[in-house]
CSV table of C-alpha atoms in Angstrom, one decimal:
chain,number,residue,atom,x,y,z
A,1044,MET,CA,-96.0,-116.8,82.9
A,1045,ASN,CA,-97.9,-118.2,80.0
A,1046,LYS,CA,-99.7,-121.6,80.1
A,1047,ARG,CA,-97.0,-123.3,78.0
A,1048,THR,CA,-94.2,-122.3,80.4
A,1049,ILE,CA,-96.2,-123.5,83.4
A,1050,ILE,CA,-96.8,-126.9,81.7
A,1051,ILE,CA,-93.1,-127.2,80.8
A,1052,TRP,CA,-92.0,-126.4,84.4
A,1053,ALA,CA,-94.6,-128.8,85.8
A,1054,VAL,CA,-93.2,-131.6,83.5
A,1055,ARG,CA,-89.7,-130.7,84.7
A,1056,ILE,CA,-90.7,-130.9,88.3
A,1057,ILE,CA,-92.4,-134.3,87.7
A,1058,LEU,CA,-89.3,-135.5,85.9
A,1059,ILE,CA,-87.0,-134.4,88.8
A,1060,ALA,CA,-89.3,-136.2,91.2
A,1061,LEU,CA,-89.2,-139.4,89.1
A,1062,ILE,CA,-85.4,-139.2,88.8
A,1063,ILE,CA,-85.0,-138.8,92.6
A,1064,TRP,CA,-87.5,-141.6,93.2
A,1065,TRP,CA,-85.7,-143.9,90.7
A,1066,MET,CA,-82.3,-143.1,92.2
A,1067,THR,CA,-83.8,-143.9,95.6
A,1068,VAL,CA,-85.1,-147.3,94.3
A,1069,ILE,CA,-81.6,-148.1,93.0
A,1070,PHE,CA,-80.1,-147.0,96.4
A,1071,GLY,CA,-82.6,-149.3,98.1
A,1072,PHE,CA,-81.6,-152.3,96.1
A,1073,SER,CA,-77.9,-151.5,96.9
A,1074,ALA,CA,-78.7,-151.2,100.6
A,1075,GLU,CA,-80.0,-154.7,100.8
A,1076,ASN,CA,-77.5,-157.1,102.4
A,1077,GLY,CA,-76.0,-159.9,100.4
A,1078,GLN,CA,-78.6,-162.4,101.6
A,1079,GLN,CA,-81.6,-160.2,100.7
A,1080,SER,CA,-80.2,-159.3,97.3
A,1081,GLN,CA,-79.4,-162.9,96.5
A,1082,SER,CA,-82.9,-164.0,97.6
A,1083,LEU,CA,-84.6,-161.4,95.3
A,1084,SER,CA,-82.3,-162.4,92.4
A,1085,ASP,CA,-83.0,-166.1,93.0
A,1086,ARG,CA,-86.8,-165.6,92.9
A,1087,ILE,CA,-86.5,-163.8,89.6
A,1088,THR,CA,-84.1,-166.3,88.2
A,1089,ILE,CA,-86.5,-169.2,89.0
A,1090,LYS,CA,-89.3,-167.4,87.3
A,1091,VAL,CA,-87.1,-166.8,84.2
A,1092,ALA,CA,-86.0,-170.4,84.3
A,1093,LYS,CA,-89.6,-171.6,84.3
A,1094,VAL,CA,-90.3,-169.4,81.2
A,1095,ILE,CA,-87.2,-170.6,79.3
A,1096,TYR,CA,-87.6,-174.2,80.5
A,1097,PRO,CA,-91.4,-174.9,80.9
A,1098,ASP,CA,-90.6,-178.4,82.4
A,1099,TYR,CA,-88.2,-176.8,85.0
A,1100,ASP,CA,-90.1,-178.2,88.0
A,1101,SER,CA,-89.9,-181.8,86.6
A,1102,LEU,CA,-86.2,-181.7,86.0
A,1103,THR,CA,-83.7,-183.4,88.3
A,1104,LEU,CA,-82.3,-181.2,91.0
A,1105,ALA,CA,-78.9,-181.3,89.2
A,1106,SER,CA,-80.4,-180.1,86.0
A,1107,GLN,CA,-82.4,-177.4,87.7
A,1108,LYS,CA,-79.2,-176.2,89.4
A,1109,MET,CA,-77.3,-176.2,86.1
A,1110,HIS,CA,-80.0,-174.2,84.4
A,1111,PHE,CA,-80.3,-171.9,87.4
A,1112,ASN,CA,-76.6,-171.1,87.5
A,1113,LYS,CA,-76.6,-170.3,83.7
A,1114,ILE,CA,-79.5,-167.9,84.1
A,1115,SER,CA,-78.6,-166.3,87.4
A,1116,PHE,CA,-75.6,-164.2,86.2
A,1117,LEU,CA,-77.6,-162.9,83.3
A,1118,VAL,CA,-80.6,-162.0,85.5
A,1119,ARG,CA,-78.4,-160.1,87.9
A,1120,LYS,CA,-76.5,-158.1,85.2
A,1121,THR,CA,-79.7,-157.5,83.3
A,1122,GLY,CA,-81.1,-155.9,86.4
A,1123,HIS,CA,-78.2,-153.5,86.6
A,1124,PHE,CA,-78.5,-152.7,82.9
A,1125,GLY,CA,-82.2,-152.1,83.1
A,1126,GLU,CA,-82.1,-149.9,86.2
A,1127,TYR,CA,-79.6,-147.6,84.6
A,1128,ALA,CA,-81.4,-147.6,81.2
A,1129,ILE,CA,-84.4,-146.2,82.9
A,1130,LEU,CA,-82.3,-143.6,84.7
A,1131,GLY,CA,-80.7,-142.7,81.4
A,1132,ILE,CA,-84.1,-142.3,79.8
A,1133,LEU,CA,-85.3,-140.1,82.7
A,1134,TRP,CA,-82.3,-137.8,82.6
A,1135,SER,CA,-82.5,-137.5,78.8
A,1136,VAL,CA,-86.1,-136.6,78.8
A,1137,PHE,CA,-85.4,-134.0,81.5
A,1138,PHE,CA,-82.6,-132.4,79.5
A,1139,LEU,CA,-84.9,-132.4,76.4
A,1140,SER,CA,-87.3,-130.3,78.2
A,1141,PHE,CA,-84.9,-127.4,77.9
A,1142,GLY,CA,-84.6,-125.7,74.5
A,1143,ARG,CA,-80.9,-125.4,74.6
A,1144,ALA,CA,-80.5,-129.1,75.3
A,1145,ARG,CA,-82.5,-129.9,72.2
A,1146,ARG,CA,-80.1,-127.9,70.1
A,1147,LEU,CA,-77.0,-129.6,71.6
A,1148,LYS,CA,-75.1,-131.9,69.2
A,1149,TYR,CA,-76.0,-135.5,69.7
A,1150,ARG,CA,-72.6,-136.2,71.1
A,1151,MET,CA,-73.0,-133.8,74.0
A,1152,PHE,CA,-76.6,-134.8,74.5
A,1153,THR,CA,-75.5,-138.4,75.0
A,1154,VAL,CA,-72.5,-137.6,77.1
A,1155,ILE,CA,-74.1,-135.5,79.9
A,1156,PRO,CA,-76.8,-138.0,81.0
A,1157,VAL,CA,-74.5,-140.9,80.6
A,1158,PHE,CA,-71.8,-139.2,82.7
A,1159,ILE,CA,-74.4,-138.4,85.5
A,1160,CYS,CA,-75.5,-142.0,85.5
A,1161,MET,CA,-71.9,-143.2,85.6
A,1162,ILE,CA,-71.1,-141.0,88.6
A,1163,TYR,CA,-74.2,-142.3,90.3
A,1164,ALA,CA,-73.3,-145.9,89.5
A,1165,SER,CA,-69.8,-145.3,90.9
A,1166,THR,CA,-71.2,-143.9,94.2
A,1167,ASP,CA,-73.7,-146.7,94.3
A,1168,GLU,CA,-71.0,-149.4,94.0
A,1169,PHE,CA,-68.9,-147.5,96.6
A,1170,HIS,CA,-72.0,-147.6,98.9
A,1171,GLN,CA,-72.2,-151.3,98.4
A,1172,GLY,CA,-68.8,-151.7,99.9
A,1173,PHE,CA,-70.3,-150.7,103.3
A,1174,VAL,CA,-73.2,-153.2,103.1
A,1175,ASP,CA,-72.9,-156.6,104.8
A,1176,GLY,CA,-72.3,-159.4,102.3
A,1177,ARG,CA,-71.9,-157.0,99.3
A,1178,SER,CA,-68.9,-155.7,97.5
A,1179,PRO,CA,-68.3,-153.0,94.9
A,1180,LYS,CA,-67.5,-154.2,91.4
A,1181,VAL,CA,-66.0,-152.1,88.6
A,1182,MET,CA,-67.7,-154.4,86.1
A,1183,ASP,CA,-71.1,-153.4,87.6
A,1184,VAL,CA,-70.3,-149.7,87.0
A,1185,VAL,CA,-69.5,-150.6,83.4
A,1186,ILE,CA,-72.8,-152.5,82.9
A,1187,ASP,CA,-74.7,-149.7,84.6
A,1188,THR,CA,-73.1,-147.1,82.3
A,1189,CYS,CA,-73.9,-149.2,79.3
A,1190,GLY,CA,-77.5,-149.4,80.4
A,1191,ALA,CA,-77.6,-145.6,80.8
A,1192,LEU,CA,-76.1,-145.3,77.3
A,1193,ALA,CA,-78.7,-147.6,75.9
A,1194,GLY,CA,-81.5,-145.6,77.5
A,1195,VAL,CA,-80.1,-142.3,76.1
A,1196,LEU,CA,-79.7,-143.8,72.7
A,1197,PHE,CA,-83.3,-145.0,72.8
A,1198,ILE,CA,-84.4,-141.4,73.5
A,1199,LEU,CA,-82.1,-140.1,70.7
A,1200,ILE,CA,-83.7,-142.6,68.3
A,1201,VAL,CA,-87.2,-141.6,69.4
A,1202,ARG,CA,-86.3,-137.9,69.1
A,1203,TYR,CA,-84.8,-138.5,65.6
A,1204,ILE,CA,-88.0,-140.3,64.4
A,1205,PHE,CA,-90.2,-137.6,65.9
A,1206,GLU,CA,-88.2,-134.7,64.5
A,1207,ARG,CA,-88.0,-136.4,61.1
A,1208,LYS,CA,-91.8,-137.0,61.1
A,1209,ILE,CA,-92.4,-133.3,61.9
A,1210,TRP,CA,-89.9,-132.2,59.2
A,1211,VAL,CA,-91.4,-134.4,56.5
A,1212,HIS,CA,-94.9,-133.1,57.4
A,1213,PHE,CA,-93.6,-129.5,57.3
A,1214,ARG,CA,-92.0,-130.1,53.9
A,1215,ARG,CA,-95.1,-131.7,52.4
A,1216,LYS,CA,-97.3,-128.9,53.7
A,1217,HIS,CA,-95.1,-126.3,52.1
A,1218,GLU,CA,-94.7,-128.2,48.8
A,1219,TYR,CA,-98.4,-128.6,48.6
A,1220,LEU,CA,-98.9,-124.9,49.2
A,1221,GLY,CA,-96.2,-124.0,46.8
A,1222,THR,CA,-94.3,-122.0,49.4
A,1223,GLU,CA,-90.6,-122.1,50.2
A,1224,HIS,CA,-89.3,-123.4,53.5
């Protein structure tokens, strides 16, 4: 094996390790009972509320509760979206490490990682049905899948910009040299 092949396989192994680690993190969040999950969400919601409303601590209890309730739903669903955006990015980068995947049409390149994430999101929600104080929600699977799609689209945009930059550089070089491409 040449040095390039060894590096590519090392990157793939690292990516698989990151994917497994991230899926374990997601599973860990899902394994928290309802009270633990709510407690984490509440702590994050309060921090977000203090950023959005700098005078949050000086507000009346009723005002704090009103602002907290408005922000809480968004924080929880953004967490779902973000978790799966990261998973979508990891799967996309893994697939890009294979030459054949780089030649796939954008539609197929998008579908495969998003489908994998959707299946994992479905099993994750199913798992929550067995956790005390938690229940599976189809809407969470939809949000998770949208997050994965956003992550994959992010990688597609980065890939497009990177490939365009290389192509433009290649064309300029050959135009300068007067050679055909």
